[in-house]
CSV table of C-alpha atoms in Angstrom, one decimal:
chain,number,residue,atom,x,y,z
J,127,GLU,CA,262.6,329.7,221.2
J,128,ALA,CA,265.2,327.9,218.9
J,129,GLY,CA,264.3,327.7,215.3
J,130,VAL,CA,264.8,324.8,212.9
J,131,VAL,CA,268.4,323.6,212.9
J,132,GLN,CA,270.1,322.1,209.9
J,133,SER,CA,273.6,320.8,209.4
J,134,PRO,CA,275.9,321.0,207.7
J,135,ARG,CA,275.3,324.4,206.1
J,136,TYR,CA,277.5,323.6,203.1
J,137,LYS,CA,278.7,320.3,201.6
J,138,ILE,CA,280.9,319.7,198.6
J,139,ILE,CA,281.2,316.1,197.4
J,140,GLU,CA,282.3,314.2,194.3
J,141,LYS,CA,279.6,312.6,192.2
J,142,LYS,CA,278.7,309.0,193.2
J,143,GLN,CA,279.6,309.7,196.8
J,144,PRO,CA,276.9,309.5,199.6
J,145,VAL,CA,275.8,312.5,201.6
J,146,ALA,CA,273.5,313.1,204.5
J,147,PHE,CA,271.7,316.1,205.9
J,148,TRP,CA,270.3,316.5,209.4
J,149,CYS,CA,267.4,318.5,210.7
J,150,ASN,CA,266.1,319.3,214.1
J,151,PRO,CA,262.7,320.9,214.1
J,152,ILE,CA,261.2,323.3,216.5
J,153,SER,CA,260.3,321.6,219.8
J,154,GLY,CA,256.8,320.3,219.8
J,155,HIS,CA,256.3,320.5,216.0
J,156,ASN,CA,255.0,317.1,214.8
J,157,THR,CA,255.1,317.8,211.1
J,158,LEU,CA,258.5,317.9,209.4
J,159,TYR,CA,259.1,318.7,205.7
J,160,TRP,CA,262.1,318.3,203.4
J,161,TYR,CA,262.2,320.6,200.4
J,162,LEU,CA,264.6,320.9,197.4
J,163,GLN,CA,265.4,324.3,196.1
J,164,ASN,CA,267.1,324.6,192.8
J,165,LEU,CA,268.8,327.8,191.8
J,166,GLY,CA,266.3,330.4,190.7
J,167,GLN,CA,263.3,328.3,191.7
J,168,GLY,CA,261.0,328.0,194.6
J,169,PRO,CA,261.2,325.1,197.1
J,170,GLU,CA,259.6,321.8,196.1
J,171,LEU,CA,258.4,319.3,198.6
J,172,LEU,CA,260.4,316.0,198.8
J,173,ILE,CA,258.8,314.4,201.8
J,174,ARG,CA,256.5,315.2,204.7
J,175,TYR,CA,256.4,313.5,208.1
J,176,GLU,CA,253.6,313.4,210.6
J,177,ASN,CA,255.5,312.3,213.7
J,178,GLU,CA,257.6,309.4,212.5
J,179,GLU,CA,255.4,308.5,209.6
J,180,ALA,CA,256.1,309.6,206.1
J,181,VAL,CA,252.7,310.7,204.8
J,182,ASP,CA,253.7,312.2,201.5
J,183,ASP,CA,256.9,311.0,199.8
J,184,SER,CA,255.5,311.0,196.2
J,185,GLN,CA,258.2,313.5,195.0
J,186,LEU,CA,261.1,311.7,196.6
J,187,PRO,CA,263.4,309.9,194.1
J,188,LYS,CA,263.5,306.7,195.9
J,189,ASP,CA,266.2,305.1,193.8
J,190,ARG,CA,268.8,307.3,195.4
J,191,PHE,CA,267.1,309.4,198.1
J,192,SER,CA,266.0,308.1,201.5
J,193,ALA,CA,264.8,309.8,204.7
J,194,GLU,CA,264.1,308.8,208.2
J,195,ARG,CA,262.6,310.4,211.3
J,196,LEU,CA,263.2,308.0,214.1
J,197,LYS,CA,261.3,308.8,217.3
J,198,GLY,CA,259.4,311.6,215.5
J,199,VAL,CA,261.8,314.4,216.3
J,200,ASP,CA,264.9,315.0,214.2
J,201,SER,CA,265.3,313.7,210.7
J,202,THR,CA,268.0,312.7,208.2
J,203,LEU,CA,267.9,313.0,204.4
J,204,LYS,CA,270.4,310.9,202.5
J,205,ILE,CA,271.5,310.7,198.9
J,206,GLN,CA,273.4,307.7,197.6
J,207,PRO,CA,274.9,308.0,195.1
J,208,ALA,CA,274.9,311.7,194.5
J,209,GLU,CA,274.7,313.0,190.9
J,210,LEU,CA,275.7,316.4,189.4
J,211,GLY,CA,272.1,317.4,189.2
J,212,ASP,CA,271.6,317.0,192.9
J,213,SER,CA,273.4,320.3,193.5
J,214,ALA,CA,270.9,322.5,195.2
J,215,VAL,CA,269.8,323.8,198.6
J,216,TYR,CA,267.9,321.3,200.8
J,217,LEU,CA,265.5,323.0,203.2
J,218,CYS,CA,263.9,321.5,206.3
J,219,ALA,CA,260.8,323.0,207.7
J,220,SER,CA,258.5,322.2,210.6
J,221,SER,CA,255.0,323.1,211.7
J,222,SER,CA,252.6,322.4,214.5
J,223,GLY,CA,250.0,321.1,212.0
J,224,GLY,CA,247.5,323.9,212.8
J,225,VAL,CA,244.9,325.0,210.4
J,226,ASP,CA,247.1,327.8,209.0
J,227,ASN,CA,249.8,325.3,208.1
J,228,GLU,CA,252.5,327.8,208.9
J,229,GLN,CA,255.8,326.3,208.2
J,230,PHE,CA,259.1,327.4,209.8
J,231,PHE,CA,262.2,327.0,207.7
J,232,GLY,CA,265.7,326.2,208.6
J,233,PRO,CA,268.7,327.9,206.8
J,234,GLY,CA,269.2,325.0,204.5
J,235,THR,CA,272.1,322.9,203.4
J,236,ARG,CA,273.8,324.0,200.1
J,237,LEU,CA,275.0,320.9,198.3
J,238,THR,CA,277.6,321.0,195.5
J,239,VAL,CA,278.3,317.9,193.6
J,240,LEU,CA,281.5,317.9,191.5
C,114,ALA,CA,246.4,320.5,191.0
C,115,GLN,CA,247.6,323.7,192.5
C,116,SER,CA,250.0,326.0,190.9
C,117,VAL,CA,251.5,329.5,191.5
C,118,THR,CA,252.8,332.0,189.0
C,119,GLN,CA,254.9,334.9,190.0
C,120,LEU,CA,254.7,337.3,187.1
C,121,ASP,CA,258.0,339.0,187.6
C,122,SER,CA,261.4,337.3,188.1
C,123,GLN,CA,263.0,340.6,189.2
C,124,VAL,CA,261.7,344.0,190.3
C,125,PRO,CA,264.1,346.9,190.6
C,126,VAL,CA,262.9,349.9,192.6
C,127,PHE,CA,264.3,353.0,194.2
C,128,GLU,CA,264.4,353.4,198.0
C,129,GLU,CA,261.2,354.9,199.5
C,130,ALA,CA,259.2,354.1,196.3
C,131,PRO,CA,256.1,351.8,196.4
C,132,VAL,CA,256.3,348.3,195.1
C,133,GLU,CA,254.0,345.5,194.1
C,134,LEU,CA,255.0,341.9,193.6
C,135,ARG,CA,252.4,339.9,191.6
C,136,CYS,CA,251.2,336.4,192.3
C,137,ASN,CA,248.5,334.4,190.6
C,138,TYR,CA,247.4,331.0,191.7
C,139,SER,CA,245.2,328.1,190.5
C,140,SER,CA,243.4,325.7,192.7
C,141,SER,CA,240.3,323.6,192.6
C,142,VAL,CA,239.6,324.0,196.3
C,143,SER,CA,239.6,326.6,198.9
C,144,VAL,CA,243.2,327.6,199.6
C,145,TYR,CA,245.4,329.3,202.0
C,146,LEU,CA,247.9,331.8,200.6
C,147,PHE,CA,251.3,332.8,201.9
C,148,TRP,CA,254.1,335.2,201.1
C,149,TYR,CA,257.6,334.2,202.3
C,150,VAL,CA,260.8,336.2,202.2
C,151,GLN,CA,264.3,334.7,201.8
C,152,TYR,CA,267.4,336.7,202.5
C,153,PRO,CA,270.7,335.5,201.1
C,154,ASN,CA,271.9,332.3,202.6
C,155,GLN,CA,268.9,332.1,204.9
C,156,GLY,CA,265.8,330.0,205.2
C,157,LEU,CA,262.3,331.3,204.3
C,158,GLN,CA,260.5,333.6,206.7
C,159,LEU,CA,256.8,334.1,206.7
C,160,LEU,CA,255.7,337.6,205.8
C,161,LEU,CA,251.9,337.2,205.9
C,162,LYS,CA,249.1,334.7,205.2
C,163,TYR,CA,245.5,334.6,204.1
C,164,LEU,CA,243.3,332.0,205.6
C,165,SER,CA,239.8,333.5,205.5
C,166,GLY,CA,238.0,336.7,206.3
C,167,SER,CA,239.2,340.1,205.3
C,168,THR,CA,240.8,340.1,201.9
C,169,LEU,CA,243.4,342.7,202.9
C,170,VAL,CA,246.1,341.0,205.0
C,171,LYS,CA,248.8,342.9,206.8
C,172,GLY,CA,252.2,341.3,207.6
C,173,ILE,CA,255.5,342.1,209.1
C,174,ASN,CA,257.9,344.8,207.9
C,175,GLY,CA,255.1,347.0,206.5
C,176,PHE,CA,254.0,344.6,203.8
C,177,GLU,CA,250.4,343.8,202.9
C,178,ALA,CA,248.6,341.7,200.4
C,179,GLU,CA,245.2,341.5,198.9
C,180,PHE,CA,243.4,338.3,198.1
C,181,ASN,CA,241.3,338.6,194.9
C,182,LYS,CA,239.2,335.5,194.4
C,183,SER,CA,237.8,336.5,191.0
C,184,GLN,CA,241.2,337.2,189.6
C,185,THR,CA,242.9,334.4,191.6
C,186,SER,CA,245.6,336.8,192.7
C,187,PHE,CA,247.4,337.6,195.9
C,188,HIS,CA,249.7,340.5,195.1
C,189,LEU,CA,252.1,341.8,197.7
C,190,ARG,CA,252.6,345.5,198.3
C,191,LYS,CA,254.6,347.9,200.3
C,192,PRO,CA,254.1,351.7,200.1
C,193,SER,CA,257.7,352.6,200.8
C,194,VAL,CA,260.6,350.2,200.5
C,195,HIS,CA,264.0,350.2,202.2
C,196,ILE,CA,267.4,348.9,201.2
C,197,SER,CA,266.9,346.2,203.8
C,198,ASP,CA,263.9,344.8,201.8
C,199,THR,CA,266.2,343.6,199.1
C,200,ALA,CA,265.6,339.8,199.1
C,201,GLU,CA,263.7,337.1,197.2
C,202,TYR,CA,260.0,336.8,197.8
C,203,PHE,CA,258.0,333.6,197.3
C,204,CYS,CA,254.2,333.3,197.0
C,205,ALA,CA,252.8,329.9,198.0
C,206,VAL,CA,249.4,328.2,198.1
C,207,GLY,CA,248.5,325.4,200.4
C,208,GLU,CA,245.7,323.3,201.7
C,209,TYR,CA,245.2,322.4,205.4
C,210,GLY,CA,247.6,319.6,206.3
C,211,ASN,CA,249.2,319.4,202.9
C,212,LYS,CA,252.3,320.7,201.2
C,213,LEU,CA,252.9,324.2,200.1
C,214,VAL,CA,253.3,324.8,196.4
C,215,PHE,CA,255.6,327.7,195.8
C,216,GLY,CA,256.1,330.1,192.9
C,217,ALA,CA,259.5,330.6,191.3
C,218,GLY,CA,260.2,333.7,193.3
C,219,THR,CA,260.6,337.4,192.7
C,220,ILE,CA,263.9,339.1,193.4
C,221,LEU,CA,263.3,342.6,194.8
C,222,ARG,CA,266.3,344.9,194.3
C,223,VAL,CA,266.0,348.2,196.2
C,224,LYS,CA,268.4,350.9,194.9
C,225,SER,CA,269.5,354.0,196.7
């Protein structure tokens, strides 16, 4: 069974440029998460989707971040414009929504903003 | 609000020695507890989880953890570590259907 797929794995951009990350969850997983992981810290939730609906986006900085999950499968997270402080790893995870809430993580996208 | 404190940022240990990685949590409701491992340039992988029942939970790669409700702890242990266990370990607390709240992580460095 294929795991969570993310692309690109690495991205380097100049500040004020836009950037987008893509995630394809495990087949059949209705719940999709985007996490931000700063260096030396644990992941922090940005947004959670149940199918195509964003059910928790309270930690998403909506002035520059946006996300979508059209058709309730893959998802895109966008930053426009990027700032120096956005340099981090962006992790995508998915789960089947079962009682154990086990989340399966992708390898992440490491963003460097210059 | 839930929170997780991992008491050690780094734990150096010699190969074949035992190790304990400490985790304390706070939550106002019943929780589920998890330990994840992250190898360099990889995503997080679930080691073990506590949902209910026996307080001693066994996971993959010979790891185990004990849930202690009175001390609000969920420490991770392994009786004999290998070089390949070198990684970062994250403790997390979650509620059904909700987000996971992670600790800051503990880097386990196994030396030969």
